[in-house]
Coordinates of C-alpha atoms in Angstrom, one line a residue:
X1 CA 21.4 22.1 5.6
X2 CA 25.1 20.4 6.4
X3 CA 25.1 17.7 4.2
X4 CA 29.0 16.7 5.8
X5 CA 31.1 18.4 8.1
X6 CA 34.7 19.0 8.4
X7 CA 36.7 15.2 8.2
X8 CA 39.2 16.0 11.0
X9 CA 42.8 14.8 10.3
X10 CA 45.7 13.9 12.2
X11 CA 47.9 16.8 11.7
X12 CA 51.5 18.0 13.7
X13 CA 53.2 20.5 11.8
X14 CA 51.5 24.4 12.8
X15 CA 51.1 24.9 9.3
X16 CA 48.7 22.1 8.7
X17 CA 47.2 22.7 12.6
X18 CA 46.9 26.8 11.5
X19 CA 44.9 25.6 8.2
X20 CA 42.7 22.8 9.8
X21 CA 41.4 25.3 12.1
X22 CA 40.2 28.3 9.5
X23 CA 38.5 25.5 7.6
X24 CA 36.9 24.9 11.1
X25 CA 36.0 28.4 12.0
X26 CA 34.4 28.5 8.1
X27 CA 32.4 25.1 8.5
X28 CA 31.2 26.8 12.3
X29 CA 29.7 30.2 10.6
X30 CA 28.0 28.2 7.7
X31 CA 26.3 25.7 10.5
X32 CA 24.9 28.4 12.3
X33 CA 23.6 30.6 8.6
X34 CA 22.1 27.8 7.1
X35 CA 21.4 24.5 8.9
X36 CA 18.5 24.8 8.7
X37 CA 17.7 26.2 5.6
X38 CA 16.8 23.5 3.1
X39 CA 17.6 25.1 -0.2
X40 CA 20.9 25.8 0.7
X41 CA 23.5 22.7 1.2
X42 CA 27.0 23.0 2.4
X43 CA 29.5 20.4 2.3
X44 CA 32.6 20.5 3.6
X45 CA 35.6 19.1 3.0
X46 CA 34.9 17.4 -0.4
X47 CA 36.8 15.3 -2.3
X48 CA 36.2 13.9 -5.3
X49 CA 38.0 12.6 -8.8
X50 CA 36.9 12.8 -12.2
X51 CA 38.4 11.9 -15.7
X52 CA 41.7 11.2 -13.8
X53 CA 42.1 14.1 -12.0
X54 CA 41.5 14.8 -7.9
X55 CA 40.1 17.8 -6.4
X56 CA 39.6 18.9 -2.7
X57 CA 36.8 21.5 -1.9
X58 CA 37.1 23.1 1.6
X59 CA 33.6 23.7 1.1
X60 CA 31.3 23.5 -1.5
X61 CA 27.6 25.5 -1.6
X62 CA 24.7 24.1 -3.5
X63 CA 21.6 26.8 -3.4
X64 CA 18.9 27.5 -5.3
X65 CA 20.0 29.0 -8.4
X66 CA 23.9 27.9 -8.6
X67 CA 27.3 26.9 -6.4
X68 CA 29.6 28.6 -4.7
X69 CA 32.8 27.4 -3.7
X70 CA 35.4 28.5 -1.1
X71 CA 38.6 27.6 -0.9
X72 CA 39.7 28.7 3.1
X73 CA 43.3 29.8 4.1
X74 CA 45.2 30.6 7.3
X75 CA 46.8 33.5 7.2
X76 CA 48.6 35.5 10.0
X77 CA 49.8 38.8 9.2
X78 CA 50.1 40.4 6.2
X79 CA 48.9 39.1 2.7
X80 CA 49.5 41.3 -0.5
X81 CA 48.3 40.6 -4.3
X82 CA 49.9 42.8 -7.1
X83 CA 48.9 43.6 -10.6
X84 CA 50.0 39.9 -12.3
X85 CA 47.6 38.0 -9.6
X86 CA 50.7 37.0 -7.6
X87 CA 50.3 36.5 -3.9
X88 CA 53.0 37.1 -0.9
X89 CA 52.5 37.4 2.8
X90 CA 54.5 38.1 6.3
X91 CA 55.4 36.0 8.6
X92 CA 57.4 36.7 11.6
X93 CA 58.2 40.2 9.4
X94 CA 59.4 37.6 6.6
X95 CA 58.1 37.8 3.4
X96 CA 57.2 34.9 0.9
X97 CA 55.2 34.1 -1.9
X98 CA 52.6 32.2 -1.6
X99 CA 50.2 29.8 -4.4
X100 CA 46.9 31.7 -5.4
X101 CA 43.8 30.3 -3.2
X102 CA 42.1 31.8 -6.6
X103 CA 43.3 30.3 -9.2
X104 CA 43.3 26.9 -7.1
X105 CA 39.6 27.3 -6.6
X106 CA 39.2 28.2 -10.4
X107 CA 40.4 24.8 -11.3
X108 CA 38.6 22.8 -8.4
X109 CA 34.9 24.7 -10.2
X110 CA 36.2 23.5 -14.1
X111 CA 36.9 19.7 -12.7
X112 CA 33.4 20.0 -10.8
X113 CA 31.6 21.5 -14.4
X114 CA 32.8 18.7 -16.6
X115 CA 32.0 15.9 -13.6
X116 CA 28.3 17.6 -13.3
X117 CA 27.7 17.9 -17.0
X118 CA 29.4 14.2 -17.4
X119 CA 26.6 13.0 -15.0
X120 CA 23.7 15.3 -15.9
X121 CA 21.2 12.7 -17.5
X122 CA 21.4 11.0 -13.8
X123 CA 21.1 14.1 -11.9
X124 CA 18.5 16.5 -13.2
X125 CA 14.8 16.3 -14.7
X126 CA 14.4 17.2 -18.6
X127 CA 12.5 20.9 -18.8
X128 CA 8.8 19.9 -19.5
X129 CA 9.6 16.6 -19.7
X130 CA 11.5 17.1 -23.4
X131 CA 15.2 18.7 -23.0
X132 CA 17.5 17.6 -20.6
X133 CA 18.9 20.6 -18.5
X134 CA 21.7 21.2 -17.4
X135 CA 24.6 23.4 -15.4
X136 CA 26.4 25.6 -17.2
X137 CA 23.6 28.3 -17.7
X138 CA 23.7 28.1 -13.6
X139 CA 25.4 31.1 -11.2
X140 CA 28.9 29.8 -10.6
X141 CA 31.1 31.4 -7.9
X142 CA 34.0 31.0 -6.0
X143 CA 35.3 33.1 -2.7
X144 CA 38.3 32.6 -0.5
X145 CA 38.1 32.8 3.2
X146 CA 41.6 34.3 4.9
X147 CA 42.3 34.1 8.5
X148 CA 40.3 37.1 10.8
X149 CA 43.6 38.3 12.1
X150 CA 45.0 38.9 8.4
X151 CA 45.7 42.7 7.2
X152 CA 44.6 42.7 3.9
X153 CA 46.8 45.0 1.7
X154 CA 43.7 45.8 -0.6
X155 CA 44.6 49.5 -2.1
X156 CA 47.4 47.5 -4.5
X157 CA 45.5 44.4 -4.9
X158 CA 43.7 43.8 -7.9
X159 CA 39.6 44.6 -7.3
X160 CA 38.7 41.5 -8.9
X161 CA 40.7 39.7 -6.6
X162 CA 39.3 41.9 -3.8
X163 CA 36.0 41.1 -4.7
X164 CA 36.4 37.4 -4.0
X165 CA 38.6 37.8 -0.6
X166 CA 36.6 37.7 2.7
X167 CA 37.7 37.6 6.3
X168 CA 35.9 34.7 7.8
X169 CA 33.6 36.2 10.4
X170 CA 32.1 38.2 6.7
X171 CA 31.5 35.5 4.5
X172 CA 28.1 34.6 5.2
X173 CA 27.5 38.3 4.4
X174 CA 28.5 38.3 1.3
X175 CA 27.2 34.3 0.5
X176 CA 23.6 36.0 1.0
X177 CA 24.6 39.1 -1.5
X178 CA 25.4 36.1 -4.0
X179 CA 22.7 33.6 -3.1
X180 CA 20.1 36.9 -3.2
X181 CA 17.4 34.1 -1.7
X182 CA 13.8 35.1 -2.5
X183 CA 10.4 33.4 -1.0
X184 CA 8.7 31.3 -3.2
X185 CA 5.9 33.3 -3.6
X186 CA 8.3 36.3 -5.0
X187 CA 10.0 34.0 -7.1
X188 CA 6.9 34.0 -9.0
X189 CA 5.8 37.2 -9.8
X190 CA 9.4 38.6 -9.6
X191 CA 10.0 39.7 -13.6
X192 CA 13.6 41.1 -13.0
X193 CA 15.3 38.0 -12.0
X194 CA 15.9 35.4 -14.5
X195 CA 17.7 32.7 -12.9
X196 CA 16.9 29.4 -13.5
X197 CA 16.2 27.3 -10.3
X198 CA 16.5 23.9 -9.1
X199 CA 13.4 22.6 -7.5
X200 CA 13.9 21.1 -4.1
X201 CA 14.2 17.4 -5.5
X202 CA 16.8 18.7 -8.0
X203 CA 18.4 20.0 -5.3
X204 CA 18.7 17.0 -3.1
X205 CA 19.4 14.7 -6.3
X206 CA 22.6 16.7 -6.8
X207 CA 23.6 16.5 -3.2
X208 CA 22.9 12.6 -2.7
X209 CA 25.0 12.7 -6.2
X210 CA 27.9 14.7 -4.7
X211 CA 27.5 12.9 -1.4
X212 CA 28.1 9.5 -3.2
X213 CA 30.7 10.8 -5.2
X214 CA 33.0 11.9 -2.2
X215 CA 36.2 10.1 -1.7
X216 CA 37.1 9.6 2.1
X217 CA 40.9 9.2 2.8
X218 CA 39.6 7.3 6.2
X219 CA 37.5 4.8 4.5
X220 CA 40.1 1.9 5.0
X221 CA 40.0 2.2 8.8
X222 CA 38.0 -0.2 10.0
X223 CA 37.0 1.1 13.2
X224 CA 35.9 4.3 11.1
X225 CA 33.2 2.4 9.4
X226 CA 30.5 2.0 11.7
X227 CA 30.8 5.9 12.0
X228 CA 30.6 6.9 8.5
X229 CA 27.9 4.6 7.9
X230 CA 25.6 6.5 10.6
X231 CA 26.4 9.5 8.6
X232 CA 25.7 8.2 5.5
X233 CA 22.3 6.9 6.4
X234 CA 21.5 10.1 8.2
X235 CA 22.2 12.6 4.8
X236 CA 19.9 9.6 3.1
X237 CA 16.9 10.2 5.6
X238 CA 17.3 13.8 5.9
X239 CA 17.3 14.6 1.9
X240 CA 14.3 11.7 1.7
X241 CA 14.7 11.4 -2.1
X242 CA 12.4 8.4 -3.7
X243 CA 14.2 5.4 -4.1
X244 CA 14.9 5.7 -7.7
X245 CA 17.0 8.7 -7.0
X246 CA 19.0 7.4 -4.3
X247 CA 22.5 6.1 -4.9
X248 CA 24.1 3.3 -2.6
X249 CA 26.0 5.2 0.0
X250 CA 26.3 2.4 2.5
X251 CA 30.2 1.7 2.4
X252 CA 31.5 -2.2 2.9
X253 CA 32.7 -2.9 6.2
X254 CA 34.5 -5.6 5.4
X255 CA 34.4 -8.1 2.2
X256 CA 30.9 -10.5 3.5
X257 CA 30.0 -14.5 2.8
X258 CA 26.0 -15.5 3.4
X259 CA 25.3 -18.5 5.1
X260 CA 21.6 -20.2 4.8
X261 CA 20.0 -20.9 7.8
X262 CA 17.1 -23.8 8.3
X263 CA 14.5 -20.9 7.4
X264 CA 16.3 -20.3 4.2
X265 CA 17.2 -16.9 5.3
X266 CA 20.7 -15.6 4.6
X267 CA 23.1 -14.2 7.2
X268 CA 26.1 -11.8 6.8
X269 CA 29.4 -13.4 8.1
X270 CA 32.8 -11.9 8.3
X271 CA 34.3 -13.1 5.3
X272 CA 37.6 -16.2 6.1
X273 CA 41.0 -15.3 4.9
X274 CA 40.3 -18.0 2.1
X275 CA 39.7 -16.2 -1.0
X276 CA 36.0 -16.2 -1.6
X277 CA 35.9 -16.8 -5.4
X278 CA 36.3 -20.6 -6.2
X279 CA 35.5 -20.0 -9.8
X280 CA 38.1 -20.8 -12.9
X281 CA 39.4 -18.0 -14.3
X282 CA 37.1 -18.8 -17.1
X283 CA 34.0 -18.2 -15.2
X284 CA 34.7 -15.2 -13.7
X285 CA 32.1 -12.2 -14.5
X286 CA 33.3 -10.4 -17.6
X287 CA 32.2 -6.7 -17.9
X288 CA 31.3 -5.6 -21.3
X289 CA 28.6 -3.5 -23.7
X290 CA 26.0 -5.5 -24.3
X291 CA 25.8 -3.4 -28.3
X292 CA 29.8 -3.9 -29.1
X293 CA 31.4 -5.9 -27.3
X294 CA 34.0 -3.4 -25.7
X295 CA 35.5 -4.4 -22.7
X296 CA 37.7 -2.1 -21.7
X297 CA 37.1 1.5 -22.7
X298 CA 33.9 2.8 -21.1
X299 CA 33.2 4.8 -18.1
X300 CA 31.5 3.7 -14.8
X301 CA 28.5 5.3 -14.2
X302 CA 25.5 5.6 -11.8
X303 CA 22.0 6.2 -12.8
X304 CA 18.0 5.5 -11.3
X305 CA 18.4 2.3 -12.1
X306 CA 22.0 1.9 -10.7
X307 CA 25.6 1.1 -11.4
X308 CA 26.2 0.8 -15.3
X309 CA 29.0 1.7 -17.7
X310 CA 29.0 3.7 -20.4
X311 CA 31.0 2.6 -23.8
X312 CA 33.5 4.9 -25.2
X313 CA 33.1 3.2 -28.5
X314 CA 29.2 3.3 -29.2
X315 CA 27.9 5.5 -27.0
X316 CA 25.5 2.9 -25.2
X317 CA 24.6 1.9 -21.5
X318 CA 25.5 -1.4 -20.1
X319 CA 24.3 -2.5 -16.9
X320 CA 26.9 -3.7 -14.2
X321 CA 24.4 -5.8 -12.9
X322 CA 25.7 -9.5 -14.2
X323 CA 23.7 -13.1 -13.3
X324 CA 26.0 -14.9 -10.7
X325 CA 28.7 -17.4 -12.5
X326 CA 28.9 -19.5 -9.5
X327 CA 25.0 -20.1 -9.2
X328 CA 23.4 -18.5 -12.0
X329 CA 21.5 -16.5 -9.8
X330 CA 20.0 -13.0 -11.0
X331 CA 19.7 -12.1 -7.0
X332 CA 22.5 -9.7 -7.6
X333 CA 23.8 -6.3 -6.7
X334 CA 26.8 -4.2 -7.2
X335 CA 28.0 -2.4 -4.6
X336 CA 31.1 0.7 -5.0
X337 CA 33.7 1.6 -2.4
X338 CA 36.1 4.3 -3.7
X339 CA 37.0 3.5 -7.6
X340 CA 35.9 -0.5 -6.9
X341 CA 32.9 -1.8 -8.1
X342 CA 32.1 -5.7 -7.1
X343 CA 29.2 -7.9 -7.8
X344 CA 27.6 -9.9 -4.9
X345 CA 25.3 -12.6 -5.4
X346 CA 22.9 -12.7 -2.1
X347 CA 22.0 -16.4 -2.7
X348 CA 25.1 -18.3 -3.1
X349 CA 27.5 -15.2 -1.2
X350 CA 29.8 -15.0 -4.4
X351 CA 31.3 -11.7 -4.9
X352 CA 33.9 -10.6 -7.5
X353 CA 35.7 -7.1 -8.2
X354 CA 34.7 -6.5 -11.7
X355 CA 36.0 -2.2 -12.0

């Protein structure tokens, strides 16, 4: 199942042209293995940041029984690896080093552990309803996907380097080799494999999760929106979590006031280029643990019950969901775009960054 395709960019220089392309070609031979499968998700071209740091997965595999990442790389003519994991390749019979697609997909898997097991409370059940699971003790893997009209030098190169480099048009291949997908009904009598699996709704928790989590460099084009919102309400419908488990995906268009009809019903106009907060500084919403009192170090957070923050001082869960100052209203929600979270009252059409 594609949970997002490729994001196309505006790109000039060959290079960028060259690499845009394999990452194309990739995305193509993964739609046609397993869109339709539901136990595997692919998305490509993720993005996402976590305890300060930014990471871009060409494409990112969420199966059964683990990941696998694959960091994709245009490469025309020759590409060599020696003994000290150092890369060089040919171009126009000029040689030049070259940054390890490797060791760049090692780090992009580390930042995607910690965010995983950061968030794991929110994402997965508890095993028999007692102790929480988590991802470590999952397969973990990571392949890179060179070019089809690459030579690959691989009598010098390293075999565990080998291992993990595929031509494009043999990737899904060796995906399957990894994946090793059994029927259900095998899954269960089968003694020799010891894997623990996710269930389907584990599985499509952690893609809504990653989903939500994915940081679109387009986002502030408005006349991107409308498109990204069809896409984000189609990955909502086609995973069908219940609504506890479902994150708000719906980006903001643009920043909204509600005006009250006759009825009493409320209608979403585009906001005036008046600031829409007439409150005193005083009255603003102030975002703090409810146990403490900290208001400044804790950690934004989504859960079944939605946005809340989690204090780095005692360990407890706030949530973000404040009364209105303006109205006092409790008709409120909290809506993220990016690293923003604002509060919005729906009666009164106050809304206020408070992260």
């Amino acid at each position: 199942m594609i949970l997002k395709t490729k994001t196309l960019q505006m790109t000039k220089t060959p290079q960028t042209i060259a690499g845009q392309k394999q990452e194309q070609d990739v995305a193509f031979f993964l739609r046609r293995a397993f869109k339709d499968n539901p136990e595997v998700l692919v998305i490509n071209d993720f993005k996402f940041s976590f305890n300060d740091e930014t990471a871009q997965i060409d494409h990112l595999i969420v199966y059964t029984y683990g990941f696998v990442l694959i960091e994709s790389k245009s490469i025309k003519g020759h590409v060599k690896v020696n003994n000290q994991g150092e890369w060089t390749r040919s171009y126009n019979s000029q040689w030049s080093g070259m940054s390890s697609p490797i060791k760049q997909v090692e780090l992009q898997q580390a930042l995607l552990k910690e965010m995983f097991m950061h968030h794991r409370n929110n994402i997965l059940s508890k095993l028999l309803g007692i102790k929480q699971q988590g991802f470590n003790g999952r397969c973990w893997h990571y392949l890179c996907a060179v070019s089809s009209n690459a030579v690959i030098d691989r009598k010098t190169m390293p075999k565990v380097i080998s291992d993990k480099l595929y031509k494009t048009e043999f990737l899904v291949d060796e995906l399957k080799n990894i994946m090793n997908l059994k029927h259900k009904l095998l899954r269960l009598v089968s003694v020799t494999d010891t894997r623990p699996d996710f269930s389907q709704r584990e599985l499509n928790s952690i893609g809504q999760f990653l989903i939500s989590q994915h940081i679109d460099s387009n986002t502030q084009q408005v006349d991107t929106a409308p498109a990204q919102l069809k896409q984000t309400q189609a990955i909502a419908n086609t995973l069908e979590l219940e609504p506890e488990l479902k994150p708000e995906l719906q980006p903001v268009l643009a920043p909204t006031n509600h005006l009250v009809q006759s009825n009493g019903a409320s209608v979403a106009t585009l906001a005036p280029l008046l600031p829409v907060n007439t409150l005193a500084p005083d009255q603003l919403p102030i975002l703090n643990c409810k146990y403490c009192g900290e208001s400044t170090q804790y950690t934004p957070m989504y859960g079944k019950f939605g946005y809340y923050i989690n204090c780095n001082q005692c360990s407890k869960n706030t949530s973000m969901k404040l009364p209105c100052p303006q109205c006092q209203s409790k008709n409120t929600k909290v809506t993220k775009r990016k690293e923003t979270y604002t509060l919005n009252c729906v009666d009164c059409g106050f809304e206020k960054q408070i992260i």
